[in-house]
PDB file of C-alpha atoms in Angstrom:
ATOM      1  CA  MET V1040     130.342 -23.868 106.380  1.00 44.00           C
ATOM      2  CA  ALA V1041     133.703 -24.237 105.283  1.00 38.00           C
ATOM      3  CA  ARG V1042     136.535 -25.195 107.359  1.00 40.00           C
ATOM      4  CA  ARG V1043     140.223 -27.207 107.105  1.00 39.00           C
ATOM      5  CA  ARG V1044     142.458 -28.513 109.460  1.00 38.00           C
ATOM      6  CA  ASP V1045     145.937 -29.179 110.024  1.00 38.00           C
ATOM      7  CA  GLY V1046     147.655 -30.764 111.882  1.00 36.00           C
ATOM      8  CA  ARG V1047     151.167 -32.562 112.963  1.00 37.00           C
ATOM      9  CA  LEU V1048     152.129 -35.136 116.066  1.00 35.00           C
ATOM     10  CA  ARG V1049     156.355 -36.060 116.789  1.00 36.00           C
ATOM     11  CA  THR V1050     156.153 -38.530 119.440  1.00 34.00           C
ATOM     12  CA  ARG V1051     160.064 -37.368 120.824  1.00 35.00           C
ATOM     13  CA  PRO V1052     161.876 -34.085 120.174  1.00 38.00           C
ATOM     14  CA  ASP V1053     164.970 -35.904 118.812  1.00 38.00           C
ATOM     15  CA  SER V1054     162.282 -37.917 116.996  1.00 36.00           C
ATOM     16  CA  VAL V1055     162.455 -39.464 113.284  1.00 36.00           C
ATOM     17  CA  ASP V1056     158.724 -39.803 114.387  1.00 36.00           C
ATOM     18  CA  SER V1057     156.224 -37.972 112.368  1.00 36.00           C
ATOM     19  CA  ARG V1058     152.646 -38.370 111.969  1.00 36.00           C
ATOM     20  CA  SER V1059     150.399 -34.996 109.848  1.00 36.00           C
ATOM     21  CA  SER V1060     146.542 -34.898 108.722  1.00 36.00           C
ATOM     22  CA  ASP V1061     144.799 -32.549 106.805  1.00 40.00           C
ATOM     23  CA  SER V1062     140.281 -32.954 107.099  1.00 40.00           C
ATOM     24  CA  TYR V1063     137.533 -31.211 105.527  1.00 45.00           C
ATOM     25  CA  THR V1064     134.531 -29.905 106.647  1.00 48.00           C
ATOM     26  CA  ALA V1065     131.773 -28.532 104.460  1.00 50.00           C
ATOM     27  CA  GLY V1066     128.418 -27.906 105.834  1.00 54.00           C
ATOM     28  CA  VAL V1067     124.709 -26.217 104.121  1.00 55.00           C
ATOM     29  CA  TYR V1068     121.733 -25.611 106.578  1.00 54.00           C
ATOM     30  CA  ALA V1069     117.937 -24.106 105.779  1.00 59.00           C
ATOM     31  CA  GLY V1070     114.680 -23.914 107.540  1.00 59.00           C
ATOM     32  CA  GLY V1071     111.377 -22.031 107.393  1.00 62.00           C
ATOM     33  CA  GLN V1072     109.133 -22.008 108.168  1.00 64.00           C
ATOM     34  CA  ILE V1073     104.632 -22.049 106.818  1.00 68.00           C
ATOM     35  CA  GLY V1074     101.940 -20.891 109.263  1.00 68.00           C
ATOM     36  CA  ASN V1075     102.674 -22.578 112.808  1.00 64.00           C
ATOM     37  CA  VAL V1076     104.565 -25.721 110.901  1.00 59.00           C
ATOM     38  CA  ALA V1077     108.887 -25.756 110.658  1.00 52.00           C
ATOM     39  CA  LEU V1078     110.764 -27.192 108.795  1.00 54.00           C
ATOM     40  CA  TRP V1079     114.962 -27.415 109.068  1.00 53.00           C
ATOM     41  CA  LEU V1080     117.748 -29.419 106.262  1.00 51.00           C
ATOM     42  CA  GLY V1081     120.804 -29.404 106.213  1.00 48.00           C
ATOM     43  CA  GLY V1082     124.215 -31.363 105.118  1.00 45.00           C
ATOM     44  CA  ALA V1083     127.939 -31.807 105.672  1.00 44.00           C
ATOM     45  CA  HIS V1084     131.264 -33.714 104.921  1.00 47.00           C
ATOM     46  CA  THR V1085     132.215 -36.483 107.127  1.00 61.00           C
ATOM     47  CA  LEU V1086     129.044 -37.234 104.801  1.00 76.00           C
ATOM     48  CA  GLN V1087     126.202 -35.822 107.094  1.00 76.00           C
ATOM     49  CA  ALA V1088     122.650 -35.268 106.724  1.00 84.00           C
ATOM     50  CA  PHE V1089     119.853 -34.208 107.920  1.00 84.00           C
ATOM     51  CA  ALA V1090     115.860 -33.191 108.174  1.00 87.00           C
ATOM     52  CA  GLU V1091     113.548 -32.153 110.773  1.00 86.00           C
ATOM     53  CA  ALA V1092     109.854 -30.744 110.236  1.00 88.00           C
ATOM     54  CA  GLY V1093     107.486 -28.985 113.642  1.00 88.00           C
ATOM     55  CA  TYR V1094     104.244 -27.974 114.596  1.00 90.00           C
ATOM     56  CA  GLY V1095     104.534 -24.697 117.632  1.00 90.00           C
ATOM     57  CA  PHE V1096     100.860 -23.905 118.354  1.00 92.00           C
ATOM     58  CA  ALA V1097     100.437 -21.825 121.003  1.00 92.00           C
ATOM     59  CA  THR V1098      98.215 -22.766 124.815  1.00 92.00           C
ATOM     60  CA  SER V1099      96.759 -19.716 127.120  1.00 89.00           C
ATOM     61  CA  PHE V1100      99.871 -20.910 128.589  1.00 88.00           C
ATOM     62  CA  ALA V1101     102.668 -21.500 126.920  1.00 93.00           C
ATOM     63  CA  ARG V1102     104.453 -22.570 123.760  1.00 94.00           C
ATOM     64  CA  PHE V1103     105.304 -25.643 122.646  1.00 95.00           C
ATOM     65  CA  GLU V1104     106.041 -27.598 119.251  1.00 93.00           C
ATOM     66  CA  PRO V1105     106.968 -31.751 118.745  1.00 93.00           C
ATOM     67  CA  TYR V1106     108.638 -32.191 116.208  1.00 89.00           C
ATOM     68  CA  ALA V1107     110.551 -35.297 114.591  1.00 91.00           C
ATOM     69  CA  GLY V1108     113.904 -36.039 113.145  1.00 90.00           C
ATOM     70  CA  VAL V1109     116.391 -38.134 111.245  1.00 90.00           C
ATOM     71  CA  THR V1110     119.946 -38.309 110.516  1.00 88.00           C
ATOM     72  CA  TYR V1111     122.906 -40.127 108.435  1.00 87.00           C
ATOM     73  CA  ALA V1112     125.496 -39.887 109.186  1.00 84.00           C
ATOM     74  CA  TYR V1113     128.508 -41.152 107.457  1.00 83.00           C
ATOM     75  CA  GLN V1114     132.681 -41.352 108.101  1.00 77.00           C
ATOM     76  CA  GLN V1115     135.013 -43.665 105.990  1.00 74.00           C
ATOM     77  CA  THR V1116     138.978 -44.158 107.751  1.00 72.00           C
ATOM     78  CA  TYR V1117     140.718 -44.692 105.441  1.00 72.00           C
ATOM     79  CA  ALA V1118     143.763 -46.711 106.395  1.00 72.00           C
ATOM     80  CA  PHE V1119     147.487 -45.235 107.137  1.00 69.00           C
ATOM     81  CA  HIS V1120     150.841 -46.308 108.154  1.00 71.00           C
ATOM     82  CA  ASP V1121     154.265 -44.573 109.953  1.00 69.00           C
ATOM     83  CA  THR V1122     157.202 -43.939 108.403  1.00 66.00           C
ATOM     84  CA  GLY V1123     160.565 -43.808 110.636  1.00 63.00           C
ATOM     85  CA  GLY V1124     162.054 -45.710 113.981  1.00 62.00           C
ATOM     86  CA  SER V1125     161.340 -48.476 115.703  1.00 64.00           C
ATOM     87  CA  ALA V1126     157.650 -48.937 116.799  1.00 69.00           C
ATOM     88  CA  VAL V1127     155.990 -48.453 113.079  1.00 72.00           C
ATOM     89  CA  LEU V1128     151.977 -47.813 114.337  1.00 74.00           C
ATOM     90  CA  SER V1129     149.619 -48.400 111.336  1.00 75.00           C
ATOM     91  CA  GLY V1130     145.084 -48.543 110.986  1.00 75.00           C
ATOM     92  CA  ASP V1131     143.217 -50.294 108.969  1.00 73.00           C
ATOM     93  CA  ASP V1132     140.331 -49.209 106.893  1.00 74.00           C
ATOM     94  CA  SER V1133     137.678 -48.181 108.965  1.00 74.00           C
ATOM     95  CA  SER V1134     134.019 -46.932 108.190  1.00 76.00           C
ATOM     96  CA  LEU V1135     130.799 -45.935 110.300  1.00 79.00           C
ATOM     97  CA  ASN V1136     127.194 -46.173 108.846  1.00 84.00           C
ATOM     98  CA  SER V1137     124.540 -44.999 110.372  1.00 87.00           C
ATOM     99  CA  VAL V1138     121.230 -43.112 110.370  1.00 91.00           C
ATOM    100  CA  SER V1139     119.474 -41.645 113.906  1.00 91.00           C
ATOM    101  CA  THR V1140     115.466 -40.434 114.682  1.00 94.00           C
ATOM    102  CA  THR V1141     114.050 -38.564 117.586  1.00 93.00           C
ATOM    103  CA  LEU V1142     110.751 -37.664 118.751  1.00 95.00           C
ATOM    104  CA  ARG V1143     110.219 -34.922 120.678  1.00 93.00           C
ATOM    105  CA  LEU V1144     107.977 -32.958 122.443  1.00 95.00           C
ATOM    106  CA  ARG V1145     109.638 -28.963 122.949  1.00 93.00           C
ATOM    107  CA  GLY V1146     108.095 -26.013 125.131  1.00 95.00           C
ATOM    108  CA  GLU V1147     108.831 -22.112 126.543  1.00 95.00           C
ATOM    109  CA  ALA V1148     106.432 -19.991 128.153  1.00 95.00           C
ATOM    110  CA  ASP V1149     106.879 -16.687 130.050  1.00 93.00           C
ATOM    111  CA  LEU V1150     107.634 -16.734 133.652  1.00 93.00           C
ATOM    112  CA  PHE V1151     107.142 -13.219 135.144  1.00 89.00           C
ATOM    113  CA  LYS V1152     107.805  -9.328 133.863  1.00 88.00           C
ATOM    114  CA  VAL V1153     108.030  -7.230 135.980  1.00 89.00           C
ATOM    115  CA  GLY V1154     109.681  -4.067 134.617  1.00 86.00           C
ATOM    116  CA  GLU V1155     112.416  -4.388 131.798  1.00 87.00           C
ATOM    117  CA  LEU V1156     112.996  -7.698 134.207  1.00 91.00           C
ATOM    118  CA  GLY V1157     112.239 -10.863 132.359  1.00 92.00           C
ATOM    119  CA  VAL V1158     111.518 -14.472 133.055  1.00 94.00           C
ATOM    120  CA  SER V1159     110.588 -17.224 130.618  1.00 95.00           C
ATOM    121  CA  ALA V1160     111.801 -21.454 130.725  1.00 96.00           C
ATOM    122  CA  ARG V1161     111.919 -23.660 128.197  1.00 96.00           C
ATOM    123  CA  GLY V1162     112.233 -27.697 127.509  1.00 96.00           C
ATOM    124  CA  GLY V1163     111.904 -30.169 125.836  1.00 95.00           C
ATOM    125  CA  LEU V1164     111.974 -34.299 126.375  1.00 96.00           C
ATOM    126  CA  GLY V1165     112.708 -36.403 123.880  1.00 95.00           C
ATOM    127  CA  TRP V1166     113.287 -40.464 121.976  1.00 95.00           C
ATOM    128  CA  ARG V1167     116.788 -41.395 119.729  1.00 93.00           C
ATOM    129  CA  HIS V1168     117.443 -44.166 117.943  1.00 93.00           C
ATOM    130  CA  ALA V1169     120.084 -45.185 116.276  1.00 91.00           C
ATOM    131  CA  TYR V1170     120.239 -47.406 113.497  1.00 90.00           C
ATOM    132  CA  GLY V1171     123.264 -49.726 112.049  1.00 83.00           C
ATOM    133  CA  ASP V1172     126.611 -49.353 112.617  1.00 78.00           C
ATOM    134  CA  VAL V1173     127.610 -47.496 116.428  1.00 77.00           C
ATOM    135  CA  ASP V1174     130.613 -48.904 117.596  1.00 75.00           C
ATOM    136  CA  THR V1175     133.405 -46.113 117.054  1.00 72.00           C
ATOM    137  CA  ASP V1176     136.146 -48.437 117.948  1.00 73.00           C
ATOM    138  CA  THR V1177     139.485 -48.478 116.066  1.00 75.00           C
ATOM    139  CA  ARG V1178     141.780 -51.772 115.413  1.00 75.00           C
ATOM    140  CA  LEU V1179     145.386 -50.462 115.477  1.00 75.00           C
ATOM    141  CA  HIS V1180     149.340 -51.790 115.222  1.00 73.00           C
ATOM    142  CA  PHE V1181     152.812 -51.173 116.016  1.00 76.00           C
ATOM    143  CA  SER V1182     155.299 -53.321 113.181  1.00 73.00           C
ATOM    144  CA  GLY V1183     156.116 -56.663 114.910  1.00 70.00           C
ATOM    145  CA  GLY V1184     153.455 -56.761 117.507  1.00 71.00           C
ATOM    146  CA  SER V1185     149.657 -57.792 117.803  1.00 73.00           C
ATOM    147  CA  ASP V1186     147.047 -55.530 116.956  1.00 76.00           C
ATOM    148  CA  PHE V1187     145.021 -54.315 119.350  1.00 75.00           C
ATOM    149  CA  THR V1188     141.787 -51.741 119.527  1.00 77.00           C
ATOM    150  CA  VAL V1189     141.484 -48.299 120.480  1.00 74.00           C
ATOM    151  CA  ASP V1190     137.557 -47.702 121.577  1.00 71.00           C
ATOM    152  CA  GLY V1191     135.322 -44.668 121.162  1.00 70.00           C
ATOM    153  CA  LEU V1192     133.229 -42.475 122.659  1.00 71.00           C
ATOM    154  CA  PRO V1193     129.845 -45.003 121.393  1.00 71.00           C
ATOM    155  CA  ILE V1194     127.037 -44.162 119.205  1.00 77.00           C
ATOM    156  CA  LEU V1195     123.840 -44.280 121.377  1.00 81.00           C
ATOM    157  CA  ARG V1196     121.146 -46.955 120.461  1.00 86.00           C
ATOM    158  CA  ASP V1197     118.406 -45.733 122.777  1.00 91.00           C
ATOM    159  CA  SER V1198     118.858 -42.372 125.046  1.00 92.00           C
ATOM    160  CA  ALA V1199     116.074 -40.500 126.217  1.00 95.00           C
ATOM    161  CA  GLU V1200     116.478 -36.634 125.804  1.00 94.00           C
ATOM    162  CA  VAL V1201     116.491 -34.448 128.021  1.00 95.00           C
ATOM    163  CA  GLU V1202     116.344 -30.210 127.630  1.00 95.00           C
ATOM    164  CA  VAL V1203     116.513 -27.697 130.079  1.00 97.00           C
ATOM    165  CA  GLY V1204     116.661 -23.670 129.988  1.00 96.00           C
ATOM    166  CA  LEU V1205     115.951 -20.357 132.354  1.00 96.00           C
ATOM    167  CA  ASN V1206     116.320 -17.282 130.496  1.00 94.00           C
ATOM    168  CA  VAL V1207     116.362 -13.451 132.470  1.00 94.00           C
ATOM    169  CA  SER V1208     115.895 -11.153 130.838  1.00 92.00           C
ATOM    170  CA  PHE V1209     117.880  -7.334 132.315  1.00 89.00           C
ATOM    171  CA  ASN V1210     116.921  -5.575 129.847  1.00 81.00           C
ATOM    172  CA  GLY V1211     116.540  -4.807 125.393  1.00 75.00           C
ATOM    173  CA  ASN V1212     120.144  -4.921 125.531  1.00 85.00           C
ATOM    174  CA  ALA V1213     121.132  -8.418 128.676  1.00 92.00           C
ATOM    175  CA  ALA V1214     120.198 -11.104 129.811  1.00 92.00           C
ATOM    176  CA  LEU V1215     121.192 -14.261 131.442  1.00 94.00           C
ATOM    177  CA  GLU V1216     120.846 -17.375 129.314  1.00 94.00           C
ATOM    178  CA  LEU V1217     121.048 -21.421 131.925  1.00 95.00           C
ATOM    179  CA  SER V1218     120.696 -24.470 130.562  1.00 95.00           C
ATOM    180  CA  TYR V1219     121.573 -28.154 130.388  1.00 96.00           C
ATOM    181  CA  ASN V1220     121.418 -30.906 127.774  1.00 93.00           C
ATOM    182  CA  GLY V1221     121.223 -34.783 128.868  1.00 92.00           C
ATOM    183  CA  SER V1222     121.317 -37.821 126.634  1.00 90.00           C
ATOM    184  CA  LEU V1223     120.103 -40.221 128.651  1.00 90.00           C
ATOM    185  CA  ALA V1224     120.869 -44.241 128.001  1.00 89.00           C
ATOM    186  CA  GLU V1225     120.771 -47.706 129.579  1.00 84.00           C
ATOM    187  CA  ASP V1226     124.871 -48.494 129.989  1.00 79.00           C
ATOM    188  CA  ALA V1227     125.532 -43.812 129.272  1.00 82.00           C
ATOM    189  CA  ARG V1228     125.065 -40.583 130.962  1.00 86.00           C
ATOM    190  CA  ASP V1229     125.710 -37.285 128.668  1.00 86.00           C
ATOM    191  CA  HIS V1230     125.616 -34.014 130.655  1.00 91.00           C
ATOM    192  CA  ASP V1231     126.287 -30.206 129.653  1.00 92.00           C
ATOM    193  CA  VAL V1232     125.243 -27.578 131.500  1.00 94.00           C
ATOM    194  CA  SER V1233     126.464 -23.825 130.088  1.00 94.00           C
ATOM    195  CA  ALA V1234     125.595 -20.441 130.997  1.00 94.00           C
ATOM    196  CA  THR V1235     125.212 -17.788 128.980  1.00 93.00           C
ATOM    197  CA  PHE V1236     125.688 -14.101 129.381  1.00 92.00           C
ATOM    198  CA  HIS V1237     124.838 -11.979 126.686  1.00 88.00           C
ATOM    199  CA  ILE V1238     125.028  -8.219 126.265  1.00 87.00           C
ATOM    200  CA  ARG V1239     124.263  -5.788 123.276  1.00 82.00           C
ATOM    201  CA  TYR V1240     126.067  -2.424 123.018  1.00 77.00           C
TER     202      TYR V1240
END
């Protein structure tokens, strides 16, 4: 997987002030399963690397997989200095260096099936802890002015991870998937709800 992004910002149509940026993302992902044991490895540049290991087992009513994961992330932002205009914006060097660990239990079960209509549910509950840098603020300043800080989205130090999903299969070619994913911490909440309809021709 590789991605390149170009960006250019001009502050006013008649202004000589402009800003440009290039960003690159590259990543690899691999996974496998030996019996009931599953292992996933991956990495990306800005620099990010992760590893997960889980053990799956089934009961008479559901399938479960407890797993543990660790992620390392490093991001370097270089100093910049705009040119042109009366209010020149500058930014300092900054870096982010963090490690997070996750312990989680996933589960899924088939609720019922009538003819070609089948309904299944899945869920997950876990805990994530971050070590190292969790502050994503950036310090900027205009020429002749005082420094100011732009607040970024914080990395949650400790959070509960919640996943709930429902899948409705109408036949072998169509399915409706409803899902909720949440990260719940003392000072922040992150909720994601989605509905996806799959159809195969």
